[in-house]
């Protein structure tokens, strides 16, 4: 666009009888003279560009107008707008946040402290930075100096701790692993498949859909590639792929965050080693527990999945159809029904058997564990006696 | 550019290209002055930053000193002027690209003398080189004792001849190393300011020396232009018309440049270079002041041939001068064992200092008047003064020059950035700008080549403006749209308000001429102050620049319903004028016949 210089000048009214012919106009303005420009600055580049391309002023303006639009488009694509807070917004701060004790920082919900509870693990580093800046502007002790309780910078310390944790990728991962928000959700997970069998199929998807979405972010495979529960009309291949993936789920979840603090001040090496060892075994136990929990969830889902029933039904029908292809059409129906019933019965039996087998397997595993523990105990005892004698 | 970066990293042996190599080439600005040099880079925020070298110096002395086997470059070489003056080289930049015959006869100079090295100027210094190995077996054979010398033979003093070019390469290479150490990556190019007086041979010599030192010069820009860029910071195109005086007070010279900036295009109106005025003049005044004081205190005279005492004092007063520029209080000057083993310690306050320098300041303002006269400008026509150079930071100087232009004249004094960093900051900003254009093609050539044809442009001779009928003063232009000295072609559009009218507005376009008029201020406050002295000073006549009518060019009358009018005046390269107008918001321009 053409630059128009706005002047504060107000021209007086032109007299009615004014005619511009009072003076004799000169043919042209005084001849210009040659000057040597400094080849510097943006203005010179513009001058050179215009001269080289032999642009008129209108062409030049069009060029820079396009350039500006292009830059603006690029700028918005990069999210370079400094006023954009990337959707961080302003989360209301509940009274419980103000009561947080910075000494107990391990127990705080870092996302809630920074006002990112809506995003949680999905918050980008940029969002964390912006949220932190917002909180600091609001809660910095210097800001509070006027309001009386200048000594109370505990929430500010909590903010700093949250920032520290969330900006370090490793520590953030550790915190994400035990994010209290998801731990809460976990406790509401269904513990058996029976209630679903009586409910309409939609209920199953309503409950398990969000659960698998939630669990997906613990996957070592990129989240976008994790198969989600899907809908009731999923194909057999899809359903199979889903259960296949989730039975072989590889989780990055770790439990270092819950480690007991190693007493760094203590000189006692044994003490340190003991804590370390305990932490390690605790981590392993938690990890195992978590894997078992997920497996249990998948088991329940498999049992309750209305699609499995549907697929089996479909398969059976398919088989029937193949079988009945050569047969007469009229006798087909009753046989079909009888067969279906038999099939159903068989399937149920199989399922029961499978459950039994699983139970047995579990019991076996338990026994084996107990046996191993016993053996270890014995070994220890033996060692102790050996030491004693 | 990229290719060059890789090449230079290979030759310098820097082995850190793996860590975060930026896509954009690394450009720096280097101000390679005759006495001091500085380096600037673009920082993370995109602003220019003058960086410190490894000694923590932002202003790096252009000095190279040879002492035994050691070579000192930069500020470390300065103390060598006391003990080892014959082997210390200073003031070599201005000799670049000159023949020995062209070198002006040396003034009193305590550093290494300039000698004729087959036609080109150079220096001869005494250095210690390790004794040649070939000679040792010979001596072993001749000496009766066959014991092998446990340590290498002592180095032998040798005369070493260096041309100015070699010294410059040595120094520029040290600047490059400082910049690369700071940035952590090789330099792809640099922009350097050079004095406007430099000819093609000097520029070529500088380019050659820089290239040998591993610096690719992207552009050599005029010093005065670098100063404007340094002060302006941003280089956006603004229709900001002004006439600027750049006062560059270096260590050994004073450069005054008058610049016209129209549409952000800068061109010089004239300049004046005085080579015997500068920081060293101030030093000399201070040295003589303190040596008198020393003599008074100790009864030991410091004679003019006592170069060593003088060199010591000279180094010490540099610090005194800096302190005086920085703070309002008194500054001390102390020298250990100034003469005959007696220490000296004295101090000077700013008032005394300014008194000492009064004659010096008057000399400067005298030169300013001379320049204005030669450019046929009055001091009221100067809008802005920029202070540049290591010695321009003196508050006394700024005050004195401001007073010269008149306190009420509204002249803007620019010393808001460190005057010694203005040039180098401007250079790096220009380098940053050059990153945006491709590294070849005609646009690149238009900046990279010295004296490119595009840089020569026609400029308007007289201001062109508008006269509205019925304006209060018949003899003057109502508005100036295109001022004098505007590079052509130019097109400007102004929007003015229109007071109540009968549906039509007419105006005339005139060529004008700037005249400085004495304004009789009728409502002069007749306050009888307590001190009559001030009143007398205030009686200086207030002057104002007005534009008088010179020649009538066009007239236009058009129908307007609203209260705003757009007027567009354009001048093409040959000075052909075109006048158009429209009601604001309208789309059709009415052209004046």
mmCIF file of N, CA, C and O in Angstrom, chain A residues 2-7 9-16 18 20 23-26 29-50 52 57-58 61, chain B residues 219 221-222 225 235 259 263-264 266-268 430 433 446 454-462 468-469 471 478 485 491 493-495 497 499-500 502 505-506 511 550 552-553 555 568 575:
data_model
loop_
_atom_site.group_PDB
_atom_site.id
_atom_site.type_symbol
_atom_site.label_atom_id
_atom_site.label_comp_id
_atom_site.label_asym_id
_atom_site.label_seq_id
_atom_site.Cartn_x
_atom_site.Cartn_y
_atom_site.Cartn_z
ATOM 1 N N UNK A 2 0.328 2.210 -0.586
ATOM 2 C CA UNK A 2 1.009 3.502 -0.656
ATOM 3 C C UNK A 2 1.049 4.140 0.736
ATOM 4 O O UNK A 2 0.084 4.080 1.484
ATOM 5 N N UNK A 3 2.197 4.702 1.070
ATOM 6 C CA UNK A 3 2.260 5.375 2.365
ATOM 7 C C UNK A 3 1.758 6.803 2.201
ATOM 8 O O UNK A 3 2.233 7.549 1.353
ATOM 9 N N UNK A 4 0.813 7.133 3.022
ATOM 10 C CA UNK A 4 0.253 8.484 2.989
ATOM 11 C C UNK A 4 0.642 9.161 4.298
ATOM 12 O O UNK A 4 0.404 8.627 5.377
ATOM 13 N N UNK A 5 1.295 10.292 4.190
ATOM 14 C CA UNK A 5 1.693 11.014 5.385
ATOM 15 C C UNK A 5 0.532 11.900 5.813
ATOM 16 O O UNK A 5 0.115 12.791 5.079
ATOM 17 N N UNK A 6 0.030 11.632 7.000
ATOM 18 C CA UNK A 6 -1.075 12.444 7.503
ATOM 19 C C UNK A 6 -0.484 13.694 8.138
ATOM 20 O O UNK A 6 0.365 13.612 9.020
ATOM 21 N N UNK A 7 -0.906 14.837 7.690
ATOM 22 C CA UNK A 7 -0.417 16.088 8.260
ATOM 23 C C UNK A 7 -1.532 16.710 9.084
ATOM 24 O O UNK A 7 -2.714 16.534 8.782
ATOM 25 N N UNK A 9 -2.081 19.687 9.170
ATOM 26 C CA UNK A 9 -2.394 20.951 8.526
ATOM 27 C C UNK A 9 -3.847 20.985 8.055
ATOM 28 O O UNK A 9 -4.344 20.012 7.483
ATOM 29 N N UNK A 10 -4.504 22.078 8.316
ATOM 30 C CA UNK A 10 -5.873 22.264 7.812
ATOM 31 C C UNK A 10 -5.822 23.393 6.788
ATOM 32 O O UNK A 10 -5.464 24.520 7.108
ATOM 33 N N UNK A 11 -6.188 23.066 5.584
ATOM 34 C CA UNK A 11 -6.131 24.076 4.528
ATOM 35 C C UNK A 11 -7.294 25.041 4.689
ATOM 36 O O UNK A 11 -8.411 24.624 5.026
ATOM 37 N N UNK A 12 -7.034 26.324 4.471
ATOM 38 C CA UNK A 12 -8.152 27.279 4.548
ATOM 39 C C UNK A 12 -9.106 27.075 3.373
ATOM 40 O O UNK A 12 -8.750 26.477 2.362
ATOM 41 N N UNK A 13 -10.321 27.582 3.525
ATOM 42 C CA UNK A 13 -11.315 27.426 2.456
ATOM 43 C C UNK A 13 -10.868 28.186 1.221
ATOM 44 O O UNK A 13 -10.283 29.263 1.321
ATOM 45 N N UNK A 14 -11.107 27.580 0.097
ATOM 46 C CA UNK A 14 -10.716 28.226 -1.153
ATOM 47 C C UNK A 14 -11.736 29.320 -1.475
ATOM 48 O O UNK A 14 -12.935 29.045 -1.478
ATOM 49 N N UNK A 15 -11.266 30.515 -1.734
ATOM 50 C CA UNK A 15 -12.227 31.566 -2.109
ATOM 51 C C UNK A 15 -12.975 31.185 -3.377
ATOM 52 O O UNK A 15 -12.426 30.505 -4.254
ATOM 53 N N UNK A 16 -14.213 31.646 -3.472
ATOM 54 C CA UNK A 16 -15.072 31.236 -4.593
ATOM 55 C C UNK A 16 -14.504 31.693 -5.929
ATOM 56 O O UNK A 16 -14.594 30.999 -6.929
ATOM 57 N N UNK A 18 -11.512 32.059 -6.780
ATOM 58 C CA UNK A 18 -10.103 31.732 -6.979
ATOM 59 C C UNK A 18 -9.879 31.072 -8.323
ATOM 60 O O UNK A 18 -10.589 30.151 -8.721
ATOM 61 N N UNK A 20 -6.565 29.614 -10.666
ATOM 62 C CA UNK A 20 -5.135 29.335 -10.554
ATOM 63 C C UNK A 20 -4.296 29.994 -11.633
ATOM 64 O O UNK A 20 -3.115 29.710 -11.754
ATOM 65 N N UNK A 23 -0.597 33.270 -11.849
ATOM 66 C CA UNK A 23 0.820 33.273 -12.195
ATOM 67 C C UNK A 23 1.041 32.485 -13.469
ATOM 68 O O UNK A 23 0.259 31.613 -13.808
ATOM 69 N N UNK A 24 2.138 32.786 -14.076
ATOM 70 C CA UNK A 24 2.503 32.023 -15.260
ATOM 71 C C UNK A 24 3.341 30.833 -14.807
ATOM 72 O O UNK A 24 4.393 31.015 -14.182
ATOM 73 N N UNK A 25 2.869 29.618 -15.055
ATOM 74 C CA UNK A 25 3.651 28.468 -14.562
ATOM 75 C C UNK A 25 4.967 28.295 -15.321
ATOM 76 O O UNK A 25 5.026 28.550 -16.516
ATOM 77 N N UNK A 26 5.989 27.868 -14.603
ATOM 78 C CA UNK A 26 7.258 27.566 -15.271
ATOM 79 C C UNK A 26 7.137 26.205 -15.927
ATOM 80 O O UNK A 26 6.306 25.374 -15.531
ATOM 81 N N UNK A 29 10.408 22.059 -13.043
ATOM 82 C CA UNK A 29 11.123 22.444 -11.824
ATOM 83 C C UNK A 29 12.602 22.588 -12.161
ATOM 84 O O UNK A 29 13.069 22.115 -13.190
ATOM 85 N N UNK A 30 13.330 23.197 -11.259
ATOM 86 C CA UNK A 30 14.769 23.380 -11.464
ATOM 87 C C UNK A 30 15.434 22.033 -11.682
ATOM 88 O O UNK A 30 15.049 21.030 -11.074
ATOM 89 N N UNK A 31 16.434 22.031 -12.519
ATOM 90 C CA UNK A 31 17.086 20.768 -12.884
ATOM 91 C C UNK A 31 17.715 20.122 -11.655
ATOM 92 O O UNK A 31 18.299 20.811 -10.815
ATOM 93 N N UNK A 32 17.559 18.823 -11.555
ATOM 94 C CA UNK A 32 18.182 18.141 -10.409
ATOM 95 C C UNK A 32 19.700 18.057 -10.603
ATOM 96 O O UNK A 32 20.204 18.273 -11.695
ATOM 97 N N UNK A 33 20.385 17.745 -9.534
ATOM 98 C CA UNK A 33 21.829 17.592 -9.626
ATOM 99 C C UNK A 33 22.221 16.215 -9.129
ATOM 100 O O UNK A 33 21.492 15.578 -8.365
ATOM 101 N N UNK A 34 23.381 15.780 -9.548
ATOM 102 C CA UNK A 34 23.800 14.408 -9.234
ATOM 103 C C UNK A 34 24.353 14.330 -7.808
ATOM 104 O O UNK A 34 25.099 15.195 -7.373
ATOM 105 N N UNK A 35 23.971 13.298 -7.111
ATOM 106 C CA UNK A 35 24.466 13.074 -5.749
ATOM 107 C C UNK A 35 24.890 11.623 -5.615
ATOM 108 O O UNK A 35 24.370 10.746 -6.291
ATOM 109 N N UNK A 36 25.803 11.397 -4.695
ATOM 110 C CA UNK A 36 26.299 10.041 -4.472
ATOM 111 C C UNK A 36 25.633 9.495 -3.210
ATOM 112 O O UNK A 36 25.884 9.991 -2.109
ATOM 113 N N UNK A 37 24.811 8.479 -3.364
ATOM 114 C CA UNK A 37 24.126 7.923 -2.203
ATOM 115 C C UNK A 37 25.056 6.984 -1.450
ATOM 116 O O UNK A 37 25.913 6.331 -2.037
ATOM 117 N N UNK A 38 24.870 6.923 -0.149
ATOM 118 C CA UNK A 38 25.570 5.898 0.646
ATOM 119 C C UNK A 38 24.882 4.561 0.380
ATOM 120 O O UNK A 38 23.669 4.462 0.562
ATOM 121 N N UNK A 39 25.636 3.553 -0.015
ATOM 122 C CA UNK A 39 24.968 2.271 -0.324
ATOM 123 C C UNK A 39 24.642 1.488 0.940
ATOM 124 O O UNK A 39 25.092 0.364 1.137
ATOM 125 N N UNK A 40 23.896 2.082 1.830
ATOM 126 C CA UNK A 40 23.610 1.408 3.103
ATOM 127 C C UNK A 40 22.137 1.557 3.432
ATOM 128 O O UNK A 40 21.462 2.436 2.908
ATOM 129 N N UNK A 41 21.703 0.696 4.311
ATOM 130 C CA UNK A 41 20.354 0.790 4.826
ATOM 131 C C UNK A 41 19.339 0.147 3.914
ATOM 132 O O UNK A 41 19.590 -0.121 2.739
ATOM 133 N N UNK A 42 18.174 -0.099 4.499
ATOM 134 C CA UNK A 42 17.128 -0.763 3.755
ATOM 135 C C UNK A 42 16.634 0.113 2.614
ATOM 136 O O UNK A 42 16.280 -0.380 1.543
ATOM 137 N N UNK A 43 16.619 1.415 2.845
ATOM 138 C CA UNK A 43 16.117 2.329 1.830
ATOM 139 C C UNK A 43 16.962 2.217 0.558
ATOM 140 O O UNK A 43 16.432 2.261 -0.551
ATOM 141 N N UNK A 44 18.276 2.052 0.723
ATOM 142 C CA UNK A 44 19.127 1.923 -0.455
ATOM 143 C C UNK A 44 18.826 0.631 -1.204
ATOM 144 O O UNK A 44 18.810 0.602 -2.429
ATOM 145 N N UNK A 45 18.586 -0.443 -0.450
ATOM 146 C CA UNK A 45 18.245 -1.715 -1.097
ATOM 147 C C UNK A 45 16.979 -1.549 -1.926
ATOM 148 O O UNK A 45 16.868 -2.057 -3.038
ATOM 149 N N UNK A 46 16.018 -0.832 -1.355
ATOM 150 C CA UNK A 46 14.767 -0.603 -2.078
ATOM 151 C C UNK A 46 15.022 0.217 -3.330
ATOM 152 O O UNK A 46 14.485 -0.071 -4.397
ATOM 153 N N UNK A 47 15.855 1.229 -3.158
ATOM 154 C CA UNK A 47 16.186 2.098 -4.293
ATOM 155 C C UNK A 47 16.843 1.271 -5.400
ATOM 156 O O UNK A 47 16.470 1.373 -6.576
ATOM 157 N N UNK A 48 17.800 0.417 -5.000
ATOM 158 C CA UNK A 48 18.517 -0.399 -5.979
ATOM 159 C C UNK A 48 17.566 -1.374 -6.664
ATOM 160 O O UNK A 48 17.614 -1.562 -7.881
ATOM 161 N N UNK A 49 16.689 -1.966 -5.867
ATOM 162 C CA UNK A 49 15.764 -2.951 -6.414
ATOM 163 C C UNK A 49 14.834 -2.295 -7.436
ATOM 164 O O UNK A 49 14.585 -2.834 -8.504
ATOM 165 N N UNK A 50 14.357 -1.123 -7.081
ATOM 166 C CA UNK A 50 13.438 -0.420 -7.969
ATOM 167 C C UNK A 50 14.156 -0.026 -9.257
ATOM 168 O O UNK A 50 13.646 -0.215 -10.348
ATOM 169 N N UNK A 52 16.901 -1.349 -10.568
ATOM 170 C CA UNK A 52 17.322 -2.511 -11.359
ATOM 171 C C UNK A 52 16.146 -3.110 -12.109
ATOM 172 O O UNK A 52 16.271 -3.533 -13.260
ATOM 173 N N UNK A 57 6.436 3.309 -9.173
ATOM 174 C CA UNK A 57 6.141 3.286 -7.738
ATOM 175 C C UNK A 57 5.013 2.317 -7.426
ATOM 176 O O UNK A 57 5.014 1.668 -6.392
ATOM 177 N N UNK A 58 4.027 2.222 -8.351
ATOM 178 C CA UNK A 58 2.917 1.311 -8.102
ATOM 179 C C UNK A 58 3.396 -0.133 -8.081
ATOM 180 O O UNK A 58 2.995 -0.926 -7.240
ATOM 181 N N UNK A 61 5.255 -0.775 -4.848
ATOM 182 C CA UNK A 61 4.347 -0.948 -3.718
ATOM 183 C C UNK A 61 3.697 -2.317 -3.743
ATOM 184 O O UNK A 61 3.532 -2.959 -2.708
ATOM 185 N N UNK B 219 31.141 -5.702 2.383
ATOM 186 C CA UNK B 219 30.946 -4.341 1.907
ATOM 187 C C UNK B 219 31.798 -3.378 2.728
ATOM 188 O O UNK B 219 31.971 -3.561 3.937
ATOM 189 N N UNK B 221 31.668 0.411 3.855
ATOM 190 C CA UNK B 221 30.672 1.478 3.855
ATOM 191 C C UNK B 221 31.309 2.755 4.383
ATOM 192 O O UNK B 221 32.287 2.701 5.127
ATOM 193 N N UNK B 222 30.789 3.902 3.985
ATOM 194 C CA UNK B 222 31.361 5.162 4.477
ATOM 195 C C UNK B 222 31.141 5.290 5.981
ATOM 196 O O UNK B 222 30.087 4.893 6.498
ATOM 197 N N UNK B 225 27.999 7.067 7.141
ATOM 198 C CA UNK B 225 26.798 6.267 6.962
ATOM 199 C C UNK B 225 26.668 5.217 8.044
ATOM 200 O O UNK B 225 25.576 4.972 8.571
ATOM 201 N N UNK B 235 16.496 0.125 10.367
ATOM 202 C CA UNK B 235 16.762 0.734 9.075
ATOM 203 C C UNK B 235 15.491 0.842 8.253
ATOM 204 O O UNK B 235 15.536 0.903 7.043
ATOM 205 N N UNK B 259 25.263 15.256 6.216
ATOM 206 C CA UNK B 259 24.516 14.253 5.468
ATOM 207 C C UNK B 259 23.082 14.712 5.299
ATOM 208 O O UNK B 259 22.513 15.336 6.188
ATOM 209 N N UNK B 263 13.774 10.179 2.750
ATOM 210 C CA UNK B 263 13.222 8.842 2.509
ATOM 211 C C UNK B 263 14.188 7.773 2.991
ATOM 212 O O UNK B 263 14.299 6.711 2.395
ATOM 213 N N UNK B 264 14.952 8.067 4.052
ATOM 214 C CA UNK B 264 15.966 7.164 4.612
ATOM 215 C C UNK B 264 17.148 6.924 3.686
ATOM 216 O O UNK B 264 18.020 6.138 4.001
ATOM 217 N N UNK B 266 20.566 8.156 2.294
ATOM 218 C CA UNK B 266 21.533 9.087 2.858
ATOM 219 C C UNK B 266 22.531 9.479 1.775
ATOM 220 O O UNK B 266 23.043 8.619 1.057
ATOM 221 N N UNK B 267 22.809 10.753 1.651
ATOM 222 C CA UNK B 267 23.925 11.147 0.810
ATOM 223 C C UNK B 267 24.647 12.329 1.441
ATOM 224 O O UNK B 267 24.066 13.107 2.185
ATOM 225 N N UNK B 268 25.937 12.412 1.183
ATOM 226 C CA UNK B 268 26.719 13.459 1.829
ATOM 227 C C UNK B 268 26.564 14.799 1.114
ATOM 228 O O UNK B 268 26.459 14.858 -0.104
ATOM 229 N N UNK B 430 24.298 -3.208 8.984
ATOM 230 C CA UNK B 430 24.325 -3.282 7.522
ATOM 231 C C UNK B 430 24.591 -4.727 7.092
ATOM 232 O O UNK B 430 23.980 -5.229 6.146
ATOM 233 N N UNK B 433 21.500 -6.649 7.321
ATOM 234 C CA UNK B 433 20.609 -6.321 6.221
ATOM 235 C C UNK B 433 21.007 -7.070 4.956
ATOM 236 O O UNK B 433 20.169 -7.552 4.207
ATOM 237 N N UNK B 446 25.212 -4.071 -6.334
ATOM 238 C CA UNK B 446 24.907 -2.678 -6.036
ATOM 239 C C UNK B 446 25.397 -2.287 -4.647
ATOM 240 O O UNK B 446 25.599 -1.117 -4.360
ATOM 241 N N UNK B 454 24.432 2.562 -9.398
ATOM 242 C CA UNK B 454 23.122 2.802 -8.808
ATOM 243 C C UNK B 454 23.203 3.806 -7.663
ATOM 244 O O UNK B 454 22.255 4.513 -7.366
ATOM 245 N N UNK B 455 24.383 3.855 -7.057
ATOM 246 C CA UNK B 455 24.536 4.773 -5.934
ATOM 247 C C UNK B 455 24.569 6.228 -6.388
ATOM 248 O O UNK B 455 24.455 7.133 -5.574
ATOM 249 N N UNK B 456 24.733 6.436 -7.653
ATOM 250 C CA UNK B 456 24.712 7.814 -8.150
ATOM 251 C C UNK B 456 23.287 8.134 -8.569
ATOM 252 O O UNK B 456 22.727 7.458 -9.434
ATOM 253 N N UNK B 457 22.712 9.102 -7.943
ATOM 254 C CA UNK B 457 21.325 9.424 -8.242
ATOM 255 C C UNK B 457 21.153 10.928 -8.335
ATOM 256 O O UNK B 457 21.931 11.681 -7.760
ATOM 257 N N UNK B 458 20.132 11.323 -9.065
ATOM 258 C CA UNK B 458 19.794 12.735 -9.111
ATOM 259 C C UNK B 458 19.049 13.118 -7.837
ATOM 260 O O UNK B 458 18.313 12.305 -7.282
ATOM 261 N N UNK B 459 19.268 14.324 -7.397
ATOM 262 C CA UNK B 459 18.530 14.808 -6.242
ATOM 263 C C UNK B 459 17.918 16.148 -6.583
ATOM 264 O O UNK B 459 18.480 16.938 -7.346
ATOM 265 N N UNK B 460 16.757 16.394 -6.018
ATOM 266 C CA UNK B 460 16.057 17.640 -6.314
ATOM 267 C C UNK B 460 16.853 18.825 -5.771
ATOM 268 O O UNK B 460 17.556 18.710 -4.774
ATOM 269 N N UNK B 461 16.734 19.955 -6.434
ATOM 270 C CA UNK B 461 17.543 21.105 -6.054
ATOM 271 C C UNK B 461 16.827 22.015 -5.060
ATOM 272 O O UNK B 461 17.457 22.611 -4.198
ATOM 273 N N UNK B 462 15.503 22.133 -5.209
ATOM 274 C CA UNK B 462 14.757 23.046 -4.340
ATOM 275 C C UNK B 462 13.559 22.305 -3.752
ATOM 276 O O UNK B 462 13.063 21.361 -4.350
ATOM 277 N N UNK B 468 -1.936 26.985 -0.463
ATOM 278 C CA UNK B 468 -3.398 27.049 -0.512
ATOM 279 C C UNK B 468 -3.808 28.506 -0.597
ATOM 280 O O UNK B 468 -3.263 29.340 0.133
ATOM 281 N N UNK B 469 -4.726 28.820 -1.455
ATOM 282 C CA UNK B 469 -5.162 30.221 -1.545
ATOM 283 C C UNK B 469 -5.791 30.657 -0.229
ATOM 284 O O UNK B 469 -6.468 29.876 0.438
ATOM 285 N N UNK B 471 -4.081 31.483 2.388
ATOM 286 C CA UNK B 471 -3.265 31.147 3.544
ATOM 287 C C UNK B 471 -2.698 32.434 4.134
ATOM 288 O O UNK B 471 -2.521 33.427 3.441
ATOM 289 N N UNK B 478 2.754 26.820 1.990
ATOM 290 C CA UNK B 478 1.996 26.303 3.134
ATOM 291 C C UNK B 478 2.608 25.010 3.641
ATOM 292 O O UNK B 478 2.707 24.787 4.835
ATOM 293 N N UNK B 485 17.211 18.282 -1.997
ATOM 294 C CA UNK B 485 18.162 17.184 -1.810
ATOM 295 C C UNK B 485 17.467 15.830 -1.651
ATOM 296 O O UNK B 485 17.984 14.923 -1.016
ATOM 297 N N UNK B 491 8.085 9.816 -4.929
ATOM 298 C CA UNK B 491 6.649 10.067 -4.966
ATOM 299 C C UNK B 491 6.180 10.176 -3.528
ATOM 300 O O UNK B 491 6.494 9.330 -2.701
ATOM 301 N N UNK B 493 2.832 11.263 -0.950
ATOM 302 C CA UNK B 493 1.415 11.568 -0.834
ATOM 303 C C UNK B 493 1.169 12.125 0.560
ATOM 304 O O UNK B 493 1.610 11.532 1.545
ATOM 305 N N UNK B 494 0.533 13.253 0.629
ATOM 306 C CA UNK B 494 0.198 13.824 1.936
ATOM 307 C C UNK B 494 -1.320 13.924 2.051
ATOM 308 O O UNK B 494 -2.035 14.035 1.045
ATOM 309 N N UNK B 495 -1.781 13.868 3.271
ATOM 310 C CA UNK B 495 -3.216 14.000 3.525
ATOM 311 C C UNK B 495 -3.404 15.216 4.418
ATOM 312 O O UNK B 495 -2.780 15.289 5.479
ATOM 313 N N UNK B 497 -6.171 18.206 6.079
ATOM 314 C CA UNK B 497 -7.564 18.525 6.384
ATOM 315 C C UNK B 497 -7.987 19.748 5.588
ATOM 316 O O UNK B 497 -7.159 20.534 5.147
ATOM 317 N N UNK B 499 -10.762 22.946 5.738
ATOM 318 C CA UNK B 499 -11.811 23.590 6.529
ATOM 319 C C UNK B 499 -13.020 23.835 5.637
ATOM 320 O O UNK B 499 -12.989 23.585 4.427
ATOM 321 N N UNK B 500 -14.072 24.344 6.201
ATOM 322 C CA UNK B 500 -15.380 24.387 5.499
ATOM 323 C C UNK B 500 -15.239 25.068 4.131
ATOM 324 O O UNK B 500 -14.519 26.038 3.939
ATOM 325 N N UNK B 502 -16.977 25.133 -0.223
ATOM 326 C CA UNK B 502 -18.197 25.033 -1.032
ATOM 327 C C UNK B 502 -18.064 23.910 -2.053
ATOM 328 O O UNK B 502 -18.368 24.068 -3.231
ATOM 329 N N UNK B 505 -11.951 22.472 -3.746
ATOM 330 C CA UNK B 505 -10.725 22.948 -3.120
ATOM 331 C C UNK B 505 -9.684 23.156 -4.210
ATOM 332 O O UNK B 505 -9.531 22.314 -5.094
ATOM 333 N N UNK B 506 -9.014 24.263 -4.151
ATOM 334 C CA UNK B 506 -7.962 24.518 -5.127
ATOM 335 C C UNK B 506 -6.633 24.713 -4.421
ATOM 336 O O UNK B 506 -6.581 25.078 -3.244
ATOM 337 N N UNK B 511 7.643 25.788 -6.403
ATOM 338 C CA UNK B 511 9.000 25.472 -5.991
ATOM 339 C C UNK B 511 9.381 26.570 -5.005
ATOM 340 O O UNK B 511 9.012 27.727 -5.195
ATOM 341 N N UNK B 550 9.298 30.425 -4.914
ATOM 342 C CA UNK B 550 10.322 30.718 -5.904
ATOM 343 C C UNK B 550 9.717 30.701 -7.312
ATOM 344 O O UNK B 550 9.867 31.637 -8.067
ATOM 345 N N UNK B 552 6.179 29.233 -9.622
ATOM 346 C CA UNK B 552 4.878 28.566 -9.664
ATOM 347 C C UNK B 552 4.926 27.446 -10.707
ATOM 348 O O UNK B 552 5.402 27.642 -11.820
ATOM 349 N N UNK B 553 4.433 26.283 -10.347
ATOM 350 C CA UNK B 553 4.524 25.160 -11.276
ATOM 351 C C UNK B 553 3.147 24.715 -11.770
ATOM 352 O O UNK B 553 2.885 24.699 -12.964
ATOM 353 N N UNK B 555 -1.320 24.227 -10.815
ATOM 354 C CA UNK B 555 -2.454 24.517 -9.949
ATOM 355 C C UNK B 555 -3.536 23.502 -10.238
ATOM 356 O O UNK B 555 -3.605 22.944 -11.335
ATOM 357 N N UNK B 568 -0.758 14.103 -4.166
ATOM 358 C CA UNK B 568 0.389 13.273 -4.503
ATOM 359 C C UNK B 568 1.286 14.029 -5.468
ATOM 360 O O UNK B 568 0.822 14.497 -6.508
ATOM 361 N N UNK B 575 13.480 14.726 -13.180
ATOM 362 C CA UNK B 575 12.927 15.901 -12.525
ATOM 363 C C UNK B 575 11.606 16.345 -13.128
ATOM 364 O O UNK B 575 11.180 17.470 -12.955
#
